[in-house]
Coordinates of C-alpha atoms in Angstrom, one line a residue:
Chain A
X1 CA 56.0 -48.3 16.8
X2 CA 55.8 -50.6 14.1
X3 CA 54.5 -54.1 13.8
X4 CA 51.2 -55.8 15.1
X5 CA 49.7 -55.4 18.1
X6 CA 46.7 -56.6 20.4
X7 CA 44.2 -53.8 21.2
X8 CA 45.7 -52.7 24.2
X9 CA 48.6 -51.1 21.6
X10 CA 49.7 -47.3 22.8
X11 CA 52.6 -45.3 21.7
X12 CA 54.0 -42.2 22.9
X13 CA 57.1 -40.2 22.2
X14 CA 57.6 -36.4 21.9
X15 CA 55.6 -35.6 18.7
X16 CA 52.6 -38.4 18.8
X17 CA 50.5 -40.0 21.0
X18 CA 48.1 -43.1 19.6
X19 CA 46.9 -46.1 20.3
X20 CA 43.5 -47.6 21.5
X21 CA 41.8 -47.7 25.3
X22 CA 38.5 -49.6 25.9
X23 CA 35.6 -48.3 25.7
X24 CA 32.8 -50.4 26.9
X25 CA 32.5 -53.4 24.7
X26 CA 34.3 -51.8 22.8
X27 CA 37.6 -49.5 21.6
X28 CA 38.6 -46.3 20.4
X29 CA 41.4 -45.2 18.6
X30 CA 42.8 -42.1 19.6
X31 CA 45.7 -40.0 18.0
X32 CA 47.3 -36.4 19.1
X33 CA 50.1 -34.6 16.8
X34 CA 52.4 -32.3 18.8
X35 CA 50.3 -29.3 17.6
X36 CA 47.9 -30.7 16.0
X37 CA 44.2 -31.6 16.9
X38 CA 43.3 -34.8 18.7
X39 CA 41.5 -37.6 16.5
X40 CA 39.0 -40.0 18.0
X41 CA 37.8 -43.0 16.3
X42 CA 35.3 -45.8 17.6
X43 CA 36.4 -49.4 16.6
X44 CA 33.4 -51.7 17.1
X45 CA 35.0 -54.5 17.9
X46 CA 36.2 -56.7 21.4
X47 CA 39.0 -58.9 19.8
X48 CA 41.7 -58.3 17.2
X49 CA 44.9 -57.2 16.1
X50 CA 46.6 -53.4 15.2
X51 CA 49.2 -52.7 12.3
X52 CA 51.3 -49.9 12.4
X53 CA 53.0 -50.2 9.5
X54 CA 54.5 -47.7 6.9
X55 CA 52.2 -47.0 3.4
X56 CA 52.6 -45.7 0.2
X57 CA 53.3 -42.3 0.5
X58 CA 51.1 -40.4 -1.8
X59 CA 47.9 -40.0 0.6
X60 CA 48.1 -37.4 2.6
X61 CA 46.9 -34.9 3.3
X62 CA 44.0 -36.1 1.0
X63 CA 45.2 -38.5 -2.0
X64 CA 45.6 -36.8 -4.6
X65 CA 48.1 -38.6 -6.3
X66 CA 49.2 -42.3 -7.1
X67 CA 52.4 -40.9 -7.9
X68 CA 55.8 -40.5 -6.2
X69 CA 58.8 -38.3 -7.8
X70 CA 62.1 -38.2 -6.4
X71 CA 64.4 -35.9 -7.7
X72 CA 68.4 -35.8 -7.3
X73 CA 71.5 -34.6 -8.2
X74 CA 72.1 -35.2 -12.1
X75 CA 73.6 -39.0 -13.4
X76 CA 75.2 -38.9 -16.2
X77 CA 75.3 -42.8 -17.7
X78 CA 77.1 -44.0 -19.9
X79 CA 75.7 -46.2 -22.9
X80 CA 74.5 -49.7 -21.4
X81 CA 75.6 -49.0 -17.7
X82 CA 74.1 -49.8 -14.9
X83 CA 74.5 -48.0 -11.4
X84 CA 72.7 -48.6 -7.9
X85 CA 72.0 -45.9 -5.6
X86 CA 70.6 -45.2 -2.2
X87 CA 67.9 -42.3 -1.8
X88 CA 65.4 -41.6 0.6
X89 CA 61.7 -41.0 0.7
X90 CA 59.0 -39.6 2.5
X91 CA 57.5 -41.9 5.3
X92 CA 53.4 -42.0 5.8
X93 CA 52.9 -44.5 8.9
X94 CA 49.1 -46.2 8.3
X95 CA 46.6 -48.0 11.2
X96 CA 45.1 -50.7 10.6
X97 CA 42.5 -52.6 12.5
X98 CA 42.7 -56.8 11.8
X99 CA 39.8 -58.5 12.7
X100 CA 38.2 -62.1 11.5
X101 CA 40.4 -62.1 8.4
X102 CA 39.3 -58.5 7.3
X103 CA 41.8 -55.1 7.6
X104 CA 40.7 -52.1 7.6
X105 CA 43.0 -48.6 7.3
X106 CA 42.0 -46.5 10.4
X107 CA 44.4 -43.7 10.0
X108 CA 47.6 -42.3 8.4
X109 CA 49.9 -39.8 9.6
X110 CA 53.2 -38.6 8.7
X111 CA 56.1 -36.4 10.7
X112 CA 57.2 -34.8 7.6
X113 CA 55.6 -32.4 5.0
X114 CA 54.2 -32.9 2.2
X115 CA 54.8 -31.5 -1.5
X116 CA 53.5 -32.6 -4.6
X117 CA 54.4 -32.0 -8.2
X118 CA 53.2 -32.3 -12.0
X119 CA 55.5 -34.5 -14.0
X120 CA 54.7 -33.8 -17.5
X121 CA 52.5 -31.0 -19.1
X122 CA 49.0 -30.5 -17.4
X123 CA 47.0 -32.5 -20.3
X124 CA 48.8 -36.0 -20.0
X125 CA 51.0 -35.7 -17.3
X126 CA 51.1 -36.8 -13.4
X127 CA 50.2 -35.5 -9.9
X128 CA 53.2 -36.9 -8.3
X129 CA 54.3 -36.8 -4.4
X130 CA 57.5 -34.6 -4.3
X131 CA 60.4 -35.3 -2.9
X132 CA 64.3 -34.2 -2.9
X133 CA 66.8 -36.8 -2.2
X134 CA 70.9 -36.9 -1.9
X135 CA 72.5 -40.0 -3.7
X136 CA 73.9 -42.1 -1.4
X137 CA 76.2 -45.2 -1.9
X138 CA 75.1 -46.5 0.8
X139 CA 72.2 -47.2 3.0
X140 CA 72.3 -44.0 4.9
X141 CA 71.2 -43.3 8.6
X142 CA 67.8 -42.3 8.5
X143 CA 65.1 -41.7 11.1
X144 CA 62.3 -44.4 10.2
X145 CA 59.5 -42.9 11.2
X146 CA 60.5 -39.8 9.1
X147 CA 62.2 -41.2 5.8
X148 CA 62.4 -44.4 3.8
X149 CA 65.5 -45.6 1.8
X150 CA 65.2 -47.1 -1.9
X151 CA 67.5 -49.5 -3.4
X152 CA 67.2 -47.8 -7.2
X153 CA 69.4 -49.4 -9.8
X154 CA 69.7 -47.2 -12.9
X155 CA 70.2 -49.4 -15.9
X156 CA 70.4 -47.2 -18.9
X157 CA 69.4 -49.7 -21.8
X158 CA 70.4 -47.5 -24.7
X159 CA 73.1 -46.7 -26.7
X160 CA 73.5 -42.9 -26.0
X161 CA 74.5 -41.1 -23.0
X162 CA 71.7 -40.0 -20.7
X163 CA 71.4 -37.5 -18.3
X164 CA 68.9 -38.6 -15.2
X165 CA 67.7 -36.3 -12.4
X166 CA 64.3 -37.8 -11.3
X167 CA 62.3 -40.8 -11.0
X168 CA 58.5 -41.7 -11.0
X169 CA 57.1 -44.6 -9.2
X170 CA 53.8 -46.0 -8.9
X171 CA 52.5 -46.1 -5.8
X172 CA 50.2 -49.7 -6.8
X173 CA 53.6 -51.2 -7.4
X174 CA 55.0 -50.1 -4.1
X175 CA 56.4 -52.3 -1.8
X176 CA 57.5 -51.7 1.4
X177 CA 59.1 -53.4 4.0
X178 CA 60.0 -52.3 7.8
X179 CA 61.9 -53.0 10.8
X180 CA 62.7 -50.9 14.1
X181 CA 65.3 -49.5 12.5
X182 CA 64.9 -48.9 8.5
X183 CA 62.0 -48.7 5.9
X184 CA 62.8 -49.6 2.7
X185 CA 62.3 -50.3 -1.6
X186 CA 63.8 -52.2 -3.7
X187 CA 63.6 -50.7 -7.5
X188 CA 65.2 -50.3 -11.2
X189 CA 65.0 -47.7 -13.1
X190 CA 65.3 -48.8 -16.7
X191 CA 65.8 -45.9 -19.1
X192 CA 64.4 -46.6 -22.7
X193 CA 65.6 -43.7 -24.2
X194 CA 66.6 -40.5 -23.6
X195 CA 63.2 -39.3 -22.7
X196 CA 61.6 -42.3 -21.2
X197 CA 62.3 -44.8 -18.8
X198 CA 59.6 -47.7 -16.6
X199 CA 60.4 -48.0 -12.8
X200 CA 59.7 -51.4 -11.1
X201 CA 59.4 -52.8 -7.6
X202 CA 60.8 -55.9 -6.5
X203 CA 59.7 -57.8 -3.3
X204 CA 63.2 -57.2 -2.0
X205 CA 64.0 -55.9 1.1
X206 CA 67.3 -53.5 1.1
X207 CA 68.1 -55.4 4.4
X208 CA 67.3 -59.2 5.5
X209 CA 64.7 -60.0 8.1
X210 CA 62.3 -57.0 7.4
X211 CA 58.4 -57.3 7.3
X212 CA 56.6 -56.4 4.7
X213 CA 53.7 -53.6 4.8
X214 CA 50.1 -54.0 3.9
X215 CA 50.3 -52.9 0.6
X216 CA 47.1 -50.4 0.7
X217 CA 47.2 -49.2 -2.9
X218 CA 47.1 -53.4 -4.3
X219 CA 42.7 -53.5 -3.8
X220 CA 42.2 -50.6 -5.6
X221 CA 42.7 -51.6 -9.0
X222 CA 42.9 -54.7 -10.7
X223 CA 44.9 -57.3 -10.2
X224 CA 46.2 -58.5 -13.3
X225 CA 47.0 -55.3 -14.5
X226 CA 50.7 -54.8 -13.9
X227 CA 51.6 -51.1 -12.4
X228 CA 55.0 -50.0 -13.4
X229 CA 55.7 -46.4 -13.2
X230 CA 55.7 -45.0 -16.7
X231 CA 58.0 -41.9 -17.5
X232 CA 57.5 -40.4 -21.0
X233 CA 57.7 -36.6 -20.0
X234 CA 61.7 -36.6 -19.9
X235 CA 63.9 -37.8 -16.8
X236 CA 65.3 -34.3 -15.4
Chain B
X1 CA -8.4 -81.8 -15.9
X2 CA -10.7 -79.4 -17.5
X3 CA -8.4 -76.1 -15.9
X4 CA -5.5 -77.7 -17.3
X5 CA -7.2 -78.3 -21.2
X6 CA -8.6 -74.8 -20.7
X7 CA -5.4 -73.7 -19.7
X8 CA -3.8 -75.2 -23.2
X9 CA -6.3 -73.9 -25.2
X10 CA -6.0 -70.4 -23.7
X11 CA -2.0 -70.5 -24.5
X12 CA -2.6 -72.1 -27.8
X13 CA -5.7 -69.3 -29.1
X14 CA -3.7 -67.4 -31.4
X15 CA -3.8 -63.2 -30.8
X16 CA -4.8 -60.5 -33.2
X17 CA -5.6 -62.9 -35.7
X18 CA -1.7 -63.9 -36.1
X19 CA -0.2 -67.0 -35.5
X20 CA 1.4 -65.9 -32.5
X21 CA -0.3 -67.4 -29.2
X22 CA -0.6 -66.0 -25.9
X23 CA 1.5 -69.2 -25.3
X24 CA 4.4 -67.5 -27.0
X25 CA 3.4 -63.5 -25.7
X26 CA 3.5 -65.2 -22.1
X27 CA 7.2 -66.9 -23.0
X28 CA 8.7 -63.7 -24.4
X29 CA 7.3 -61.8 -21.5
X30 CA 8.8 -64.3 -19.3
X31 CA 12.7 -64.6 -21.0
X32 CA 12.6 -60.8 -21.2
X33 CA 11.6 -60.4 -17.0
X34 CA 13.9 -63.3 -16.5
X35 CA 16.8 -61.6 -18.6
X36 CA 16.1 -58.1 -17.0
X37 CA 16.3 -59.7 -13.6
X38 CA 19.8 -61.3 -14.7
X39 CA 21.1 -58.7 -15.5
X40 CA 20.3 -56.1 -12.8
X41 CA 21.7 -59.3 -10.7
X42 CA 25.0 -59.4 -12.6
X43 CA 25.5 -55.4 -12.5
X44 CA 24.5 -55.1 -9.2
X45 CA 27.4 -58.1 -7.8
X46 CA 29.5 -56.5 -10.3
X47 CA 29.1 -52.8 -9.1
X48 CA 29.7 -54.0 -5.6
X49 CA 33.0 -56.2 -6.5
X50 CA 34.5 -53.4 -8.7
X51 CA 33.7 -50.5 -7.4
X52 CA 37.3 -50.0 -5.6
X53 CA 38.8 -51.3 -8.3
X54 CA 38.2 -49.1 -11.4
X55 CA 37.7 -45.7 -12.1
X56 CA 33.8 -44.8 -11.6
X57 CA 33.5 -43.7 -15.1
X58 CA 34.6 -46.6 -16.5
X59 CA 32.8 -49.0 -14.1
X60 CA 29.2 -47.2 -15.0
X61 CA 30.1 -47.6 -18.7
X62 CA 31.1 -51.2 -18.1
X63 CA 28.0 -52.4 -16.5
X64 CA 25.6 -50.6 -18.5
X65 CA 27.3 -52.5 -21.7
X66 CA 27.1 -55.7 -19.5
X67 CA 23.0 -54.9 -18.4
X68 CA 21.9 -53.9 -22.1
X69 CA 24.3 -57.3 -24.0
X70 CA 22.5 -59.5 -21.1
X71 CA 18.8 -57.6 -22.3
X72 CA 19.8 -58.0 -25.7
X73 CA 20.7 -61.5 -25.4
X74 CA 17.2 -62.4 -23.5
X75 CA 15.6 -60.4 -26.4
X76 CA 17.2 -62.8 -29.3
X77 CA 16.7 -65.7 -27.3
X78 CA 12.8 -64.4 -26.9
X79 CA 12.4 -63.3 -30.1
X80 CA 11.7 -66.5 -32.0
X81 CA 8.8 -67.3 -29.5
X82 CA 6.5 -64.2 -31.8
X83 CA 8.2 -64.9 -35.2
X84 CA 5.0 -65.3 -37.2
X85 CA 3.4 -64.2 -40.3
X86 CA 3.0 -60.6 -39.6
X87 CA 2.1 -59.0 -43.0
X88 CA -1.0 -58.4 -41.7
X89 CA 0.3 -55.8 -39.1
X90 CA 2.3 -54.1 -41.9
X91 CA -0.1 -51.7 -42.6
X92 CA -1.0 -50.6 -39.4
X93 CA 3.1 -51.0 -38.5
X94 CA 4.1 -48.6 -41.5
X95 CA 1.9 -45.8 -40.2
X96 CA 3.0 -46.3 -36.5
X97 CA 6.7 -46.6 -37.5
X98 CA 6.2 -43.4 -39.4
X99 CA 4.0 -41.7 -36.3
X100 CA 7.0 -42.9 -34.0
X101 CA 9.6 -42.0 -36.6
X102 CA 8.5 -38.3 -35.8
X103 CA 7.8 -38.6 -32.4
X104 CA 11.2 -40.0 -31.2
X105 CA 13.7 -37.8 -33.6
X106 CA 14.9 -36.6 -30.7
X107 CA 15.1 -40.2 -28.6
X108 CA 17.3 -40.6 -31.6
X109 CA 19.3 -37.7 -31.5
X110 CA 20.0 -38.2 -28.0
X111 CA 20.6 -41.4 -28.4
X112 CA 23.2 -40.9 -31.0
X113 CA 24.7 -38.1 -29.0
X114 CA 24.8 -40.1 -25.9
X115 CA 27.0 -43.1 -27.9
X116 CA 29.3 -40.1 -29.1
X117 CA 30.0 -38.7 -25.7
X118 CA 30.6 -42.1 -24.3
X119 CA 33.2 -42.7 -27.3
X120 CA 35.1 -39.1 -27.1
X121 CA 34.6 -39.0 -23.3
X122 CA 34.8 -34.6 -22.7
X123 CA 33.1 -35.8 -19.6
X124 CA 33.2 -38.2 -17.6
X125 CA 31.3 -39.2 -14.4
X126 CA 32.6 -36.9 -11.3
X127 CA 34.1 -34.6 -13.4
X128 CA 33.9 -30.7 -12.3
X129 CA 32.5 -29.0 -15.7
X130 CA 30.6 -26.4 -17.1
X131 CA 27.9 -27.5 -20.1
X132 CA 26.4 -24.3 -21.4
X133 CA 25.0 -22.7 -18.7
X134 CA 25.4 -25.2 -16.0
X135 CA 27.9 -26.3 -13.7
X136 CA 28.4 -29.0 -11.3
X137 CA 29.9 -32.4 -10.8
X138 CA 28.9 -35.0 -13.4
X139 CA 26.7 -37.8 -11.7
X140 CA 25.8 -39.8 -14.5
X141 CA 26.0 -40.5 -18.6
X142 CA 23.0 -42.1 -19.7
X143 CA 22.5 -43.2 -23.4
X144 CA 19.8 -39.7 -22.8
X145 CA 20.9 -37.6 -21.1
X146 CA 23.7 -36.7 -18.2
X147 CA 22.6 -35.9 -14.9
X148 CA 25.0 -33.1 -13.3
X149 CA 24.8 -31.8 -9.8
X150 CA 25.2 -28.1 -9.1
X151 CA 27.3 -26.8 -6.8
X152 CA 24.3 -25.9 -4.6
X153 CA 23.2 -29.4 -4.7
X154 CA 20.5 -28.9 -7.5
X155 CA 20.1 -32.1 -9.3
X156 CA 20.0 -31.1 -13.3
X157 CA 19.5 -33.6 -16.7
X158 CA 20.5 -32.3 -19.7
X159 CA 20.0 -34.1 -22.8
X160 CA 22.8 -35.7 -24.7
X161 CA 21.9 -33.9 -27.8
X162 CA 22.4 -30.6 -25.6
X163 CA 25.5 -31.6 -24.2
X164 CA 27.2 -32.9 -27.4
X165 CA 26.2 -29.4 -29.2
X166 CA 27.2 -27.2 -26.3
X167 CA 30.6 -25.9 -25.0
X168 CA 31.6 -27.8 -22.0
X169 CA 34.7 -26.9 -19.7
X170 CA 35.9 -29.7 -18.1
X171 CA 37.8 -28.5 -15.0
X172 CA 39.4 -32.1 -14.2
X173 CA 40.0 -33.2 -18.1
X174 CA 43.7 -31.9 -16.7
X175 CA 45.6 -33.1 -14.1
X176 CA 46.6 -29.3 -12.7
X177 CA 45.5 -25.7 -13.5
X178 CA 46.5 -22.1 -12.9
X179 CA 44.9 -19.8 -11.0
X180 CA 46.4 -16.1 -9.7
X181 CA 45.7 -13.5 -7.7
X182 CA 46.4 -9.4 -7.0
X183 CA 48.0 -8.6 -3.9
X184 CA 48.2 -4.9 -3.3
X185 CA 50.9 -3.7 -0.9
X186 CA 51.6 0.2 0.1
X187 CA 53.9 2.4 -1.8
X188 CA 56.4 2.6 1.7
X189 CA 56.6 -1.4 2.0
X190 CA 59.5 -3.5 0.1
X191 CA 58.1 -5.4 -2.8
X192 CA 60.5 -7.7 -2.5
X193 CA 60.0 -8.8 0.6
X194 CA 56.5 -9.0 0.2
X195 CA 57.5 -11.4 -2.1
X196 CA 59.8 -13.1 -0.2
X197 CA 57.4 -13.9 2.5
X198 CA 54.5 -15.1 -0.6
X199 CA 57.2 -17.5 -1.6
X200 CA 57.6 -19.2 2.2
X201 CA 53.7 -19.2 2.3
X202 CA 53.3 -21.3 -1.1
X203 CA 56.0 -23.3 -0.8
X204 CA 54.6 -24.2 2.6
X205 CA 51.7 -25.5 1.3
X206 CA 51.6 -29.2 -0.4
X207 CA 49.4 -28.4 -2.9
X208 CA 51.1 -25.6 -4.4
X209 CA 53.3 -27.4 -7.1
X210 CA 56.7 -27.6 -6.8
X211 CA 56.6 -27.8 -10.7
X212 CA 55.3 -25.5 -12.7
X213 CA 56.6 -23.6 -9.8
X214 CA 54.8 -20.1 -8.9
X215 CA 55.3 -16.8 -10.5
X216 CA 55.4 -14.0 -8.8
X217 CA 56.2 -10.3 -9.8
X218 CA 55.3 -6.7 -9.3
X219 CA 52.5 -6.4 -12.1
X220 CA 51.5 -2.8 -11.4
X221 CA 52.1 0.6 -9.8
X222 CA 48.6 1.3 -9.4
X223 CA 46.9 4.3 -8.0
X224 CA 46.8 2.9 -4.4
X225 CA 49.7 0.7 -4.0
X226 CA 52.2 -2.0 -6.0
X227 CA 50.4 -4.6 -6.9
X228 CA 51.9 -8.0 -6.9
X229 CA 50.9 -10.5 -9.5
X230 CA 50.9 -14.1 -7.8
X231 CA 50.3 -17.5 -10.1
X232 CA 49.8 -21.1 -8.7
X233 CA 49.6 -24.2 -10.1
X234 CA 47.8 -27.0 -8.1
X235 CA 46.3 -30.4 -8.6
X236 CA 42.8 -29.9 -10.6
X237 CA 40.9 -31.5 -8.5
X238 CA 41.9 -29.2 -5.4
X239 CA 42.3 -26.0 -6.7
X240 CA 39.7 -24.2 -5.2
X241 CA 40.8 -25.6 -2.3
X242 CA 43.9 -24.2 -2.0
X243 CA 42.6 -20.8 -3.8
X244 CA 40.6 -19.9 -1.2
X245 CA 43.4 -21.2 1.9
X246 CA 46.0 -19.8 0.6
X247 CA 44.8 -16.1 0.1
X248 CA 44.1 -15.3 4.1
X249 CA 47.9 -17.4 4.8
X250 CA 49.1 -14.4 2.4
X251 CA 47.6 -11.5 4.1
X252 CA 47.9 -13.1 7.6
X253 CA 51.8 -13.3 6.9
X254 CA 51.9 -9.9 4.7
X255 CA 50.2 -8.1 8.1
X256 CA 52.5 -10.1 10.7
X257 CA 55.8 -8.6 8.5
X258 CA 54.3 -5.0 8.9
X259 CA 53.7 -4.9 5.6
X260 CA 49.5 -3.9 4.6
X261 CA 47.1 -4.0 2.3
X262 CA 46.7 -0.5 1.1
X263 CA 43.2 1.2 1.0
X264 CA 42.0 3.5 -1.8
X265 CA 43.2 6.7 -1.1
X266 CA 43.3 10.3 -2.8
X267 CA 46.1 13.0 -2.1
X268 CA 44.3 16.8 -2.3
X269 CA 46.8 19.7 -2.8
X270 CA 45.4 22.9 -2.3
X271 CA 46.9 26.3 -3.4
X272 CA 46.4 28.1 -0.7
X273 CA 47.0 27.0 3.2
X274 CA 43.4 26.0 4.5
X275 CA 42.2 27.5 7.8
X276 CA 40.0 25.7 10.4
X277 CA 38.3 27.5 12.7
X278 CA 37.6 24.7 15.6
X279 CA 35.6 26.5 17.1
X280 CA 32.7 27.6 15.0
X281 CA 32.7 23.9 14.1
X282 CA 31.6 23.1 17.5
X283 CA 29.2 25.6 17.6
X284 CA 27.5 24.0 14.3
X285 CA 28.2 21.1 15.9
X286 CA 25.9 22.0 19.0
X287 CA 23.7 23.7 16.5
X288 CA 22.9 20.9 14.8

């Protein structure tokens, strides 16, 4: 499913079908959920190029949020240590049409649930996308089209023990690569103190020879303004 | 030739017996068109580069401070064009200031209030609020006044001075808010089940937080059935959304369990066994 594609692009398994068929001069981008209603798009537009790739997940199913929280089991770290772990994430697939150097996002779906979250109190806090995760040691098997895996290493930069059991990221620092077979993160997690901590992305992919997504969250704001997830509500 | 000496002459013939030609009038007139025009240039190019890159509310106040500098700056630049001997006008310029002195005290004030509102921001452009007895979406703040539009669509400007002396509620200024509701189940059905299947139907829902997560509990034994006290917490800017979604998903799944929504209802003991006579019913009924 994912990876670029002339116009001709159609995909079908056992929970979705989508792609494009001609329509005229032109296309139109279709898209049916197992039990879901049937969504019919007209791309004006004879030549060009489809991306099915996988995007920040924090859009559907209206964005909300530019927030994503993943909680786990508790780590307790030690002063000054350092530990990387494995968790997963929830995966939204996005369309996009590629045409005359322009891209344009023509849909996003998603095979798994959505929940979201406050982080914080109400007045100063964060609308965050939800999501529970094991710890893994490992890069654990994982069905791509349903979750994501992120490299997180948990550096605890003080000199006290702390006790961690969620992070924040922001979803304009995201990135995210793909293959057939995995989508991944790579992140750290460095905790300031015992009730802070700033997440960062890297352009790492957890496993070499992945492509990297069309990162749909980077237009939005501006450019020289670097997003790192900031966590000042507590890390549990 | 002649056109072109008249033409000097014209510029150079000095107005209201000041030193000030119509030479200069026509050059400040000029800087100040060619300044306006700049900067609804500028604005406009910047409006359409930014627009998906900032937050609305702090685009709008961004490229008004850009469109009144640029205005300003034309103004300074136009200004020494009339510098003249003016003690001649001051007369006639002290009564007028005082005439527009009292005309424009309330320009001022909602000028003034307009600079305060922009500075403590309890509103900003989009937001869902409530300003005295209005409420609507914020479309605009104006150094004026702020235009709101009502929930039926009614377009609404309400001076600044109004707005900074009134009590606003800002339904967005936080990121999530409450809201409950009653649900009334029969005497005969299990509480906690009803509960139970409440929980499946929030927690089903993405909007319903995960954290705060909702309460739920039997709030009362009224005089019709248990009534069970639901609270939610959602993203601000959807609440009313899912307020008005998720109560049919409750009583769709309370019905599907067997388990109703009781109606009003009245138990009547009499002392003494009643007797119905059928039959003289039907004869009134006939009768009638």
């Amino acid at each position: 499913m994912f990876g670029r594609h002339d116009y001709s692009f159609q995909y079908s398994n056992d929970q979705i079908t989508f792609g494009l068929q001609p329509d005229g001069e032109c296309h139109r981008y279709f898209r049916e959920m197992k039990g879901g209603k049937r969504i019919e798009k007209n791309v004006v537009s004879q030549r060009g190029k489809i991306v099915v790739c996988p995007v920040e997940p924090v859009n559907l199913p209206e964005p909300v949020a530019t927030n994503m929280e993943i909680e786990f089991d508790p780590l307790f770290m030690e002063p000054f240590s350092k530990k990387t772990i494995f968790l997963t994430f929830p995966v939204e697939i996005g369309v996009f049409v590629v045409a005359k150097k322009a891209i344009k996002a023509l849909d996003i779906f998603s095979f798994v649930p959505q929940k979201y979250s406050l982080y914080g109190p109400s007045n100063g806090g964060a609308i965050a996308r939800w999501a529970y995760s094991p710890i893994y040691e490992e890069i654990p098997g994982v069905n791509p089209l349903e979750c994501g895996v992120i490299k997180l290493t948990v550096h605890n930069t003080t000199k006290e023990w702390v006790e961690v059991s969620c992070a924040l990221f922001d979803a304009f620092s995201m990135k995210l690569y793909y293959s057939s077979e995995l989508v991944s993160m790579t992140a750290v997690m460095r905790i300031l103190s015992s009730k802070t901590a700033e997440t960062e992305f890297f352009k790492e992919a957890v496993v070499e020879g992945m492509k990297k997504s069309i990162e749909f969250y980077l237009g939005r704001d501006i450019p020289v303004v670097k997003h790192n997830g900031l966590m000042e509500w507590g890390l549990v | 030739m002649v056109i072109v000496e008249r033409l000097q002459e014209l510029l150079q013939a000095p107005l209201f017996g000041t030193s000030i030609t119509f030479g200069n009038l026509l050059w400040l007139v000029v800087i100040l068109a060619l300044s306006v025009i700049i900067a609804r240039v500028t604005v406009t190019n910047l409006r359409r580069a930014l627009e998906h890159k900032m937050s609305k509310n702090e685009l709008e106040i961004l490229l008004k401070v850009i469109y009144f500098t640029i205005v300003i700056l034309g103004v300074v630049i136009a200004l020494p064009n009339i510098i003249a001997d003016l003690s001649g006008l001051l007369v006639a310029g002290g009564i007028l200031g005082i005439i527009i002195g009292f005309a424009s005290q309330s320009v001022v004030s909602n000028f003034v209030s307009g600079l305060f509102l922009m500075v403590e921001q309890p509103v900003k452009i989009g937001d869902n609020v409530n300003v005295g007895d209005i409420s609507g979406n914020v479309e605009d703040i104006s150094v004026l006044s702020t235009t709101v539009k009502t929930y039926d669509g009614v377009y609404v400007r309400i001076p600044n001075e109004k707005v900074f002396n009134s009590e606003i509620t800002n339904y967005w200024a936080n990121v999530a808010r409450r809201f409950d509701y009653v649900v009334g189940i029969r005497y005969q059905d299990d509480a906690e089940k009803a509960i139970g299947i409440i929980k499946t139907v929030l927690k089903g829902h993405p909007f319903v937080l995960k954290k705060p997560s909702p309460t739920l509990y039997v709030e009362e034994l009224g005089d019709n059935g248990v009534n069970i006290n639901v609270k939610v917490w959602s993203p601000a800017k959807v609440w009313w959304d899912v307020k008005i979604e998720l109560l049919w998903k409750i009583k769709v799944a309370l019905e599907a369990e067997g388990i109703e929504i009781p109606f009003p209802q009245r138990t009547i003991w009499f002392p003494e066994a009643l007797r119905v006579d059928t039959r003289s019913g039907e004869t009134n009924g006939k009768e009638q």
